[in-house]
Coordinates of C-alpha atoms in Angstrom, one line a residue:
X1 CA 87.3 118.2 98.7
X2 CA 88.5 120.6 96.0
X3 CA 91.5 119.2 94.2
X4 CA 93.3 122.6 94.1
X5 CA 92.9 122.9 97.9
X6 CA 94.5 119.4 98.2
X7 CA 97.4 120.7 96.1
X8 CA 97.8 123.7 98.4
X9 CA 97.9 121.4 101.4
X10 CA 100.6 119.3 99.6
X11 CA 102.6 122.5 99.0
X12 CA 102.5 123.4 102.6
X13 CA 103.6 119.9 103.7
X14 CA 100.4 119.4 105.7
X15 CA 99.4 116.2 103.9
X16 CA 101.3 113.5 102.0
X17 CA 100.4 110.8 99.5
X18 CA 98.8 108.5 102.1
X19 CA 96.5 111.3 103.2
X20 CA 95.5 111.8 99.6
X21 CA 94.6 108.1 99.2
X22 CA 92.6 108.4 102.4
X23 CA 90.5 111.1 100.7
X24 CA 90.2 108.7 97.7
X25 CA 88.9 105.9 99.9
X26 CA 86.4 108.3 101.6
X27 CA 85.0 109.5 98.3
X28 CA 86.0 113.1 99.1
X29 CA 88.4 113.3 96.2
X30 CA 89.0 111.4 93.0
X31 CA 92.3 110.6 91.3
X32 CA 91.0 112.1 88.1
X33 CA 90.2 115.4 89.7
X34 CA 93.6 115.5 91.4
X35 CA 95.4 114.6 88.1
X36 CA 93.6 117.3 86.3
X37 CA 94.6 119.9 88.9
X38 CA 98.2 118.7 88.9
X39 CA 98.4 118.9 85.1
X40 CA 96.9 122.4 85.0
X41 CA 99.3 123.6 87.6
X42 CA 102.3 121.9 85.9
X43 CA 101.6 123.7 82.7
X44 CA 101.9 127.0 84.5
X45 CA 105.1 126.0 86.4
X46 CA 108.5 127.5 85.6
X47 CA 110.6 124.8 83.8
X48 CA 109.7 122.0 86.2
X49 CA 108.8 119.5 83.5
X50 CA 110.5 118.7 80.2
X51 CA 107.4 116.9 79.0
X52 CA 103.9 116.3 80.4
X53 CA 102.1 113.0 79.7
X54 CA 98.7 114.4 80.1
X55 CA 96.7 111.9 78.0
X56 CA 98.3 109.0 79.7
X57 CA 97.8 110.5 83.2
X58 CA 94.2 111.3 82.7
X59 CA 93.5 107.8 81.4
X60 CA 95.3 106.2 84.3
X61 CA 93.6 108.5 86.8
X62 CA 90.1 107.7 85.3
X63 CA 90.8 104.0 85.7
X64 CA 92.0 104.6 89.3
X65 CA 88.9 106.6 90.1
X66 CA 86.7 103.6 89.1
X67 CA 88.8 101.2 91.2
X68 CA 88.4 103.4 94.3
X69 CA 84.7 103.7 93.6
X70 CA 84.5 100.0 93.6
X71 CA 86.8 99.8 96.7
X72 CA 89.3 97.7 94.8
X73 CA 92.5 99.8 94.7
X74 CA 95.6 98.1 93.3
X75 CA 97.8 99.4 96.1
X76 CA 98.0 101.9 98.9
X77 CA 99.3 104.4 96.3
X78 CA 96.7 103.8 93.6
X79 CA 95.8 107.1 91.9
X80 CA 98.7 109.0 93.4
X81 CA 100.4 111.4 90.9
X82 CA 104.0 110.6 90.3
X83 CA 106.7 112.4 88.2
X84 CA 109.9 111.0 86.7
X85 CA 113.3 112.6 86.3
X86 CA 113.9 112.7 82.5
X87 CA 116.5 109.9 82.8
X88 CA 113.8 107.2 83.1
X89 CA 112.2 105.8 79.9
X90 CA 108.5 106.4 79.6
X91 CA 106.8 104.8 76.6
X92 CA 106.2 107.4 73.9
X93 CA 108.6 110.0 75.1
X94 CA 112.2 111.0 74.4
X95 CA 114.6 110.6 77.3
X96 CA 116.5 113.8 77.0
X97 CA 118.7 113.5 80.1
X98 CA 118.3 117.3 80.3
X99 CA 120.5 117.8 77.2
X100 CA 119.7 119.7 74.0
X101 CA 121.9 117.1 72.3
X102 CA 119.2 114.4 72.9
X103 CA 116.1 116.3 71.7
X104 CA 116.0 114.0 68.7
X105 CA 116.9 110.8 70.5
X106 CA 114.7 107.7 69.7
X107 CA 111.3 107.7 71.4
X108 CA 111.2 105.0 74.2
X109 CA 109.1 102.0 73.1
X110 CA 108.3 100.9 76.6
X111 CA 108.5 102.0 80.2
X112 CA 111.5 101.4 82.4
X113 CA 110.8 98.5 84.7
X114 CA 110.5 100.7 87.8
X115 CA 108.0 102.9 85.9
X116 CA 106.1 99.8 84.9
X117 CA 106.0 98.4 88.4
X118 CA 104.5 101.6 89.9
X119 CA 102.1 101.9 87.0
X120 CA 100.9 98.4 87.9
X121 CA 100.4 99.6 91.4
X122 CA 98.0 102.2 90.0
X123 CA 100.1 105.3 90.2
X124 CA 99.4 108.1 87.8
X125 CA 102.3 109.3 85.5
X126 CA 102.2 113.1 85.2
X127 CA 105.3 113.6 83.1
X128 CA 109.1 113.8 83.1
X129 CA 110.9 116.4 85.1
X130 CA 113.9 118.7 84.4
X131 CA 117.4 118.2 85.7
X132 CA 121.0 119.3 85.4
X133 CA 122.3 118.3 81.9
X134 CA 123.3 114.6 82.0
X135 CA 122.7 114.8 85.8
X136 CA 126.2 116.3 86.2
X137 CA 125.7 119.0 88.8
X138 CA 124.5 119.5 92.3
X139 CA 123.0 122.9 91.6
X140 CA 120.2 122.1 89.1
X141 CA 120.8 124.8 86.5
X142 CA 119.8 124.0 82.9
X143 CA 120.4 126.3 80.0
X144 CA 118.6 124.1 77.4
X145 CA 115.2 123.6 79.2
X146 CA 115.4 126.4 81.7
X147 CA 116.0 126.2 85.4
X148 CA 113.2 125.2 87.7
X149 CA 113.8 128.0 90.2
X150 CA 113.1 128.2 93.8
X151 CA 112.5 131.6 95.5
X152 CA 113.2 132.9 99.0
X153 CA 110.8 135.1 101.0
X154 CA 112.0 138.2 99.2
X155 CA 111.3 136.6 95.8
X156 CA 115.0 136.2 95.0
X157 CA 115.5 133.4 92.5
X158 CA 117.7 130.6 93.9
X159 CA 119.2 127.4 92.6
X160 CA 116.9 124.4 93.1
X161 CA 119.7 121.9 93.7
X162 CA 120.5 119.0 91.4
X163 CA 120.6 117.1 89.6
X164 CA 117.0 116.0 90.3
X165 CA 115.9 119.7 90.3
X166 CA 112.6 119.3 88.6
X167 CA 111.6 116.3 90.7
X168 CA 112.1 118.3 93.9
X169 CA 110.2 121.3 92.6
X170 CA 107.3 119.1 91.3
X171 CA 106.8 117.8 94.9
X172 CA 107.4 121.1 96.6
X173 CA 104.9 122.9 94.3
X174 CA 102.2 120.2 94.6
X175 CA 102.5 119.1 91.0
X176 CA 103.0 115.5 92.0
X177 CA 102.9 113.7 95.4
X178 CA 106.0 111.7 94.6
X179 CA 108.8 112.1 92.1
X180 CA 111.5 109.7 91.2
X181 CA 115.1 110.9 90.9
X182 CA 118.6 109.5 90.6
X183 CA 121.6 110.1 92.9
X184 CA 125.2 109.7 92.0
X185 CA 126.9 112.2 94.4
X186 CA 123.9 113.8 96.1
X187 CA 121.3 114.4 93.3
X188 CA 118.3 113.3 95.3
X189 CA 119.3 114.5 98.7
X190 CA 120.5 118.0 97.7
X191 CA 117.4 119.2 95.8
X192 CA 115.2 117.6 98.5
X193 CA 117.2 119.7 101.1
X194 CA 116.9 123.0 99.2
X195 CA 113.2 122.5 98.6
X196 CA 112.3 121.5 102.1
X197 CA 111.0 118.0 101.3
X198 CA 112.1 114.4 101.9
X199 CA 114.5 112.6 99.6
X200 CA 115.6 108.9 99.8
X201 CA 118.8 107.7 98.2
X202 CA 118.4 104.0 98.1
X203 CA 121.4 101.6 98.2
X204 CA 122.6 100.8 94.7
X205 CA 120.6 98.1 92.9
X206 CA 117.8 98.2 95.4
X207 CA 115.5 99.4 92.7
X208 CA 115.8 98.3 89.1
X209 CA 117.8 100.9 87.1
X210 CA 117.2 99.3 83.7
X211 CA 116.3 101.9 81.0
X212 CA 117.5 104.7 83.3
X213 CA 120.1 107.0 81.5
X214 CA 123.4 106.6 83.3
X215 CA 126.1 108.9 84.6
X216 CA 128.4 106.6 86.6
X217 CA 127.9 102.9 86.5
X218 CA 129.7 102.4 89.8
X219 CA 127.8 105.1 91.8
X220 CA 124.4 105.7 90.2
X221 CA 121.3 104.8 92.2
X222 CA 117.6 105.9 92.3
X223 CA 115.0 106.9 94.8
X224 CA 111.9 109.0 95.6
X225 CA 111.4 112.6 96.6
X226 CA 108.2 113.1 98.5
X227 CA 106.6 115.2 101.2
X228 CA 107.3 113.1 104.3
X229 CA 108.0 109.7 105.7
X230 CA 104.9 110.1 108.0
X231 CA 102.6 107.1 108.0
X232 CA 105.4 105.2 106.3
X233 CA 105.0 106.9 103.0
X234 CA 108.4 106.0 101.7
X235 CA 108.1 102.5 103.3
X236 CA 104.9 101.9 101.2
X237 CA 106.7 102.9 98.0
X238 CA 109.7 100.8 98.9
X239 CA 107.5 97.8 99.6
X240 CA 105.8 98.1 96.2
X241 CA 109.2 98.2 94.5
X242 CA 111.0 95.5 96.5
X243 CA 108.3 93.3 98.0
X244 CA 110.2 93.6 101.3
X245 CA 108.1 93.7 104.4
X246 CA 108.6 96.1 107.2
X247 CA 111.3 95.3 109.7
X248 CA 110.8 95.6 113.5
X249 CA 110.1 99.2 114.6
X250 CA 113.0 99.4 117.0
X251 CA 114.0 102.6 118.7
X252 CA 117.1 103.9 116.8
X253 CA 120.3 105.3 118.2
X254 CA 121.9 108.2 116.5
X255 CA 125.5 109.4 115.9
X256 CA 126.3 113.0 115.2
X257 CA 129.7 114.3 114.2
X258 CA 130.5 117.7 115.9
X259 CA 133.4 118.4 113.5
X260 CA 131.0 118.3 110.5
X261 CA 128.7 120.8 112.2
X262 CA 131.5 123.2 113.0
X263 CA 132.0 124.6 109.5
X264 CA 128.5 124.6 108.1
X265 CA 126.5 127.9 107.8
X266 CA 125.3 129.2 111.1
X267 CA 121.6 128.8 110.2
X268 CA 122.1 125.2 109.1
X269 CA 124.0 124.5 112.3
X270 CA 121.4 126.2 114.5
X271 CA 118.5 124.3 113.0
X272 CA 120.4 121.0 113.1
X273 CA 121.3 121.4 116.8
X274 CA 117.7 122.4 117.6
X275 CA 116.4 119.2 116.1
X276 CA 119.1 117.0 117.6
X277 CA 118.3 118.4 121.0
X278 CA 114.6 117.6 120.4
X279 CA 115.5 114.0 119.7
X280 CA 117.4 113.8 123.0
X281 CA 114.4 115.4 124.9
X282 CA 112.2 112.7 123.4
X283 CA 114.3 110.0 124.8
X284 CA 116.5 109.1 121.8
X285 CA 120.2 108.5 122.2
X286 CA 122.4 110.9 120.2
X287 CA 126.1 110.2 120.5
X288 CA 128.4 113.2 119.7
X289 CA 131.6 111.7 118.3
X290 CA 133.6 112.2 115.0
X291 CA 133.1 109.5 112.4
X292 CA 136.6 108.6 111.2
X293 CA 135.4 106.7 108.1
X294 CA 133.4 109.7 106.9
X295 CA 136.4 112.0 107.3
X296 CA 138.6 109.5 105.5
X297 CA 136.2 109.5 102.6
X298 CA 136.2 113.3 102.5
X299 CA 140.0 113.4 102.5
X300 CA 140.2 110.7 99.8
X301 CA 137.9 112.7 97.5
X302 CA 139.8 115.9 98.2
X303 CA 143.1 114.2 97.3
X304 CA 142.0 112.1 94.3
X305 CA 138.8 113.7 92.9
X306 CA 135.4 112.2 92.4
X307 CA 135.6 108.7 90.7
X308 CA 132.2 109.2 89.1
X309 CA 133.5 112.1 87.1
X310 CA 135.9 109.9 85.3
X311 CA 133.1 107.5 84.4
X312 CA 131.0 110.4 83.3
X313 CA 133.8 111.6 81.0
X314 CA 134.2 108.1 79.5
X315 CA 130.4 108.0 78.8
X316 CA 130.4 111.4 77.0
X317 CA 133.9 111.5 75.5
X318 CA 132.7 111.0 71.9
X319 CA 130.1 113.7 72.3
X320 CA 132.6 116.2 73.7
X321 CA 134.7 116.0 70.5
X322 CA 131.7 116.2 68.2
X323 CA 129.9 119.3 66.7
X324 CA 127.0 118.6 69.0
X325 CA 129.2 119.6 72.0
X326 CA 128.6 123.3 70.9
X327 CA 124.9 123.1 72.1
X328 CA 125.8 121.6 75.5
X329 CA 125.6 123.8 78.6
X330 CA 129.0 125.4 78.7
X331 CA 129.2 124.9 82.5
X332 CA 128.5 121.1 82.1
X333 CA 130.7 120.7 79.1
X334 CA 133.6 122.4 80.9
X335 CA 133.2 120.1 83.9
X336 CA 133.1 117.0 81.8
X337 CA 136.2 118.0 79.8
X338 CA 138.0 118.7 83.1
X339 CA 137.0 115.2 84.3
X340 CA 138.8 113.7 81.3
X341 CA 142.1 115.0 82.8
X342 CA 141.7 112.9 85.9
X343 CA 144.1 110.1 86.7
X344 CA 142.4 107.0 85.2
X345 CA 143.6 104.9 88.2
X346 CA 141.3 106.9 90.5
X347 CA 138.3 104.8 89.5
X348 CA 140.1 101.5 89.9
X349 CA 141.6 102.5 93.2
X350 CA 138.2 103.4 94.5
X351 CA 136.6 100.2 93.4
X352 CA 139.4 98.1 95.0
X353 CA 138.9 99.8 98.3
X354 CA 135.2 100.4 98.5
X355 CA 134.3 97.2 100.4
X356 CA 137.0 97.8 102.9
X357 CA 135.7 101.4 103.5
X358 CA 132.2 100.1 103.8
X359 CA 133.2 97.5 106.4
X360 CA 135.0 100.2 108.4
X361 CA 131.9 102.5 108.4
X362 CA 129.7 99.6 109.5
X363 CA 132.0 98.7 112.4
X364 CA 132.4 102.3 113.5
X365 CA 128.7 103.1 113.5
X366 CA 128.0 99.8 115.2
X367 CA 124.2 100.0 114.5
X368 CA 123.8 103.8 115.1
X369 CA 122.3 106.0 112.4
X370 CA 124.6 108.7 111.2
X371 CA 123.2 112.2 111.2
X372 CA 124.9 115.0 109.2
X373 CA 123.8 118.2 107.6
X374 CA 122.6 117.3 104.1
X375 CA 124.2 120.5 102.7
X376 CA 126.4 123.0 104.5
X377 CA 124.3 125.9 103.2
X378 CA 120.8 126.8 102.0
X379 CA 119.9 127.3 98.3
X380 CA 122.4 129.8 96.8
X381 CA 121.2 132.7 94.6
X382 CA 120.8 131.8 91.0
X383 CA 122.0 134.9 89.0
X384 CA 125.6 134.9 90.3
X385 CA 126.0 131.2 89.4
X386 CA 124.7 131.8 85.9
X387 CA 127.1 134.7 85.4
X388 CA 130.3 133.3 86.8
X389 CA 131.7 129.9 85.8
X390 CA 134.3 129.8 88.5
X391 CA 131.7 130.6 91.2
X392 CA 129.5 127.9 89.8
X393 CA 132.3 125.3 90.0
X394 CA 133.2 126.4 93.6
X395 CA 129.6 126.4 94.8
X396 CA 128.9 123.1 93.1
X397 CA 131.8 121.5 95.0
X398 CA 130.7 123.0 98.3
X399 CA 127.1 121.8 97.7
X400 CA 128.1 118.2 97.0
X401 CA 130.7 117.9 99.7
X402 CA 128.6 116.3 102.5
X403 CA 126.7 113.9 100.3
X404 CA 129.7 112.6 98.4
X405 CA 131.1 110.4 101.2
X406 CA 127.8 108.5 101.6
X407 CA 127.7 107.9 97.8
X408 CA 131.3 106.7 97.8
X409 CA 130.4 104.1 100.5
X410 CA 126.9 103.4 98.9
X411 CA 125.1 104.4 102.1
X412 CA 121.3 104.8 101.8
X413 CA 120.4 108.2 103.0
X414 CA 117.2 110.1 103.9
X415 CA 117.2 113.9 103.7
X416 CA 114.7 115.4 106.1
X417 CA 113.7 119.1 106.4
X418 CA 114.7 120.4 109.8
X419 CA 113.9 124.2 109.7
X420 CA 114.4 127.4 107.7
X421 CA 116.9 130.2 107.7
X422 CA 116.1 133.9 108.0
X423 CA 115.1 134.1 104.3
X424 CA 112.7 131.2 104.5
X425 CA 115.0 128.8 102.8
X426 CA 115.0 125.2 104.0
X427 CA 117.7 123.5 106.1
X428 CA 118.0 119.7 106.1
X429 CA 119.5 116.8 108.1
X430 CA 120.7 113.6 106.4
X431 CA 120.2 110.2 108.0
X432 CA 122.5 107.4 106.8
X433 CA 123.3 103.8 107.4
X434 CA 125.8 101.4 105.8
X435 CA 125.0 99.9 102.4
X436 CA 122.0 97.5 102.2
X437 CA 120.4 98.7 105.5
X438 CA 117.7 100.6 103.7
X439 CA 114.7 99.3 105.7
X440 CA 116.1 100.1 109.1
X441 CA 117.1 103.5 107.9
X442 CA 113.6 104.3 106.7
X443 CA 112.2 103.2 110.0
X444 CA 114.7 105.4 111.9
X445 CA 114.0 108.4 109.6
X446 CA 110.3 107.9 110.1
X447 CA 110.8 108.1 113.9
X448 CA 112.9 111.2 113.6
X449 CA 110.4 112.8 111.2
X450 CA 107.6 112.4 113.7
X451 CA 109.7 114.3 116.3
X452 CA 110.5 117.0 113.8
X453 CA 106.8 117.3 112.8
X454 CA 105.7 117.6 116.4
X455 CA 107.8 120.8 116.6
X456 CA 105.6 122.5 114.1
X457 CA 108.3 123.5 111.6
X458 CA 107.5 126.5 109.4
X459 CA 106.9 125.7 105.8
X460 CA 109.6 127.3 103.6
X461 CA 108.5 130.0 101.2
X462 CA 109.2 128.5 97.8
X463 CA 107.1 130.2 95.3

């Protein structure tokens, strides 16, 4: 099969990484041909990658091709192209964190452990993707390396969501089958939602975050962005990274909060309700009832601010008072400076209460999977955000609002595309469970994704 055609099928969401490895096993496609096609397309993409690791990718793909020919793949994802948010160390590259201030940072001498683990499984490292500077925005704009834009059906340029903007666009544009991102307040789930793909925020410390540039030590986590959870795609990746075997495939029960749906954009609400109705028609239980713990988390954030912002300011305080601050993105610099005016007790208060909040959420859900809109709106237009700092700040807060509570409580979350609005922009539903319940969440999301896919969703027009 022609590698460019495979890329087109990936773009349309018709196949995923396991479909690709099926083609490898049948001898209809080679990892080398796919890597070459991905690299050529990546070179033509608009600001998706900060650096391509072409020589490495082609060598890895050639070795994988030989393994598939000999019918000795290293894993179910051997030969699959993967991209990395430029917070992960890849040997021989600079980890820029999306900031012009780090262009001359030391070159990484070795791969981050999570990179090394997936490389050992035979995955092909295409390069490092763009992001919001220092991962400090839910919108994905970047003035230093350009913004990896998304377009609606009329060709209007829209914000890609952040901070894992390039990772989402790499998957949506078929430049990689899987991309790894990080998530502190929504940075995997939001760009996945805007690009109409799947994003998995794992519980903190599920995956090794060594040699991953930080933002907030108390809230940072990592996870993949990919095309789907069909055929247990994310479960396969999760098994490689954790060694954990699949849990029982039990029929999940779901919990939806009507109050959260009441104020989201009408198109987001309509698509969410349509898919929730489909779950019920397929025999799943969906309980409509407010989730007090979620609303309490929202209220706490509104009153106290985001604790991760204080940690981000502490991390970058010296930079903000140095001459190098002048080459930072003004929008990010301003937000970091504002974070330094927070009450320092916000972080300690959060850390003291987190386990109590987590226990309350676990008791309230009582085994049910929480379903919320991932974002209250679809991807906003880019030009107004670039021109108006106040609008940028306002939109950023609105974009992060529904993902922040899950981060506060360290809830693993899977963002699943659930439809499109009138402009062809994706809407998304977020599936969440209490901290540490990652495997059961992945199984529940897989069940829901199969129902959504059976409804023949329209692929969003992204480029």
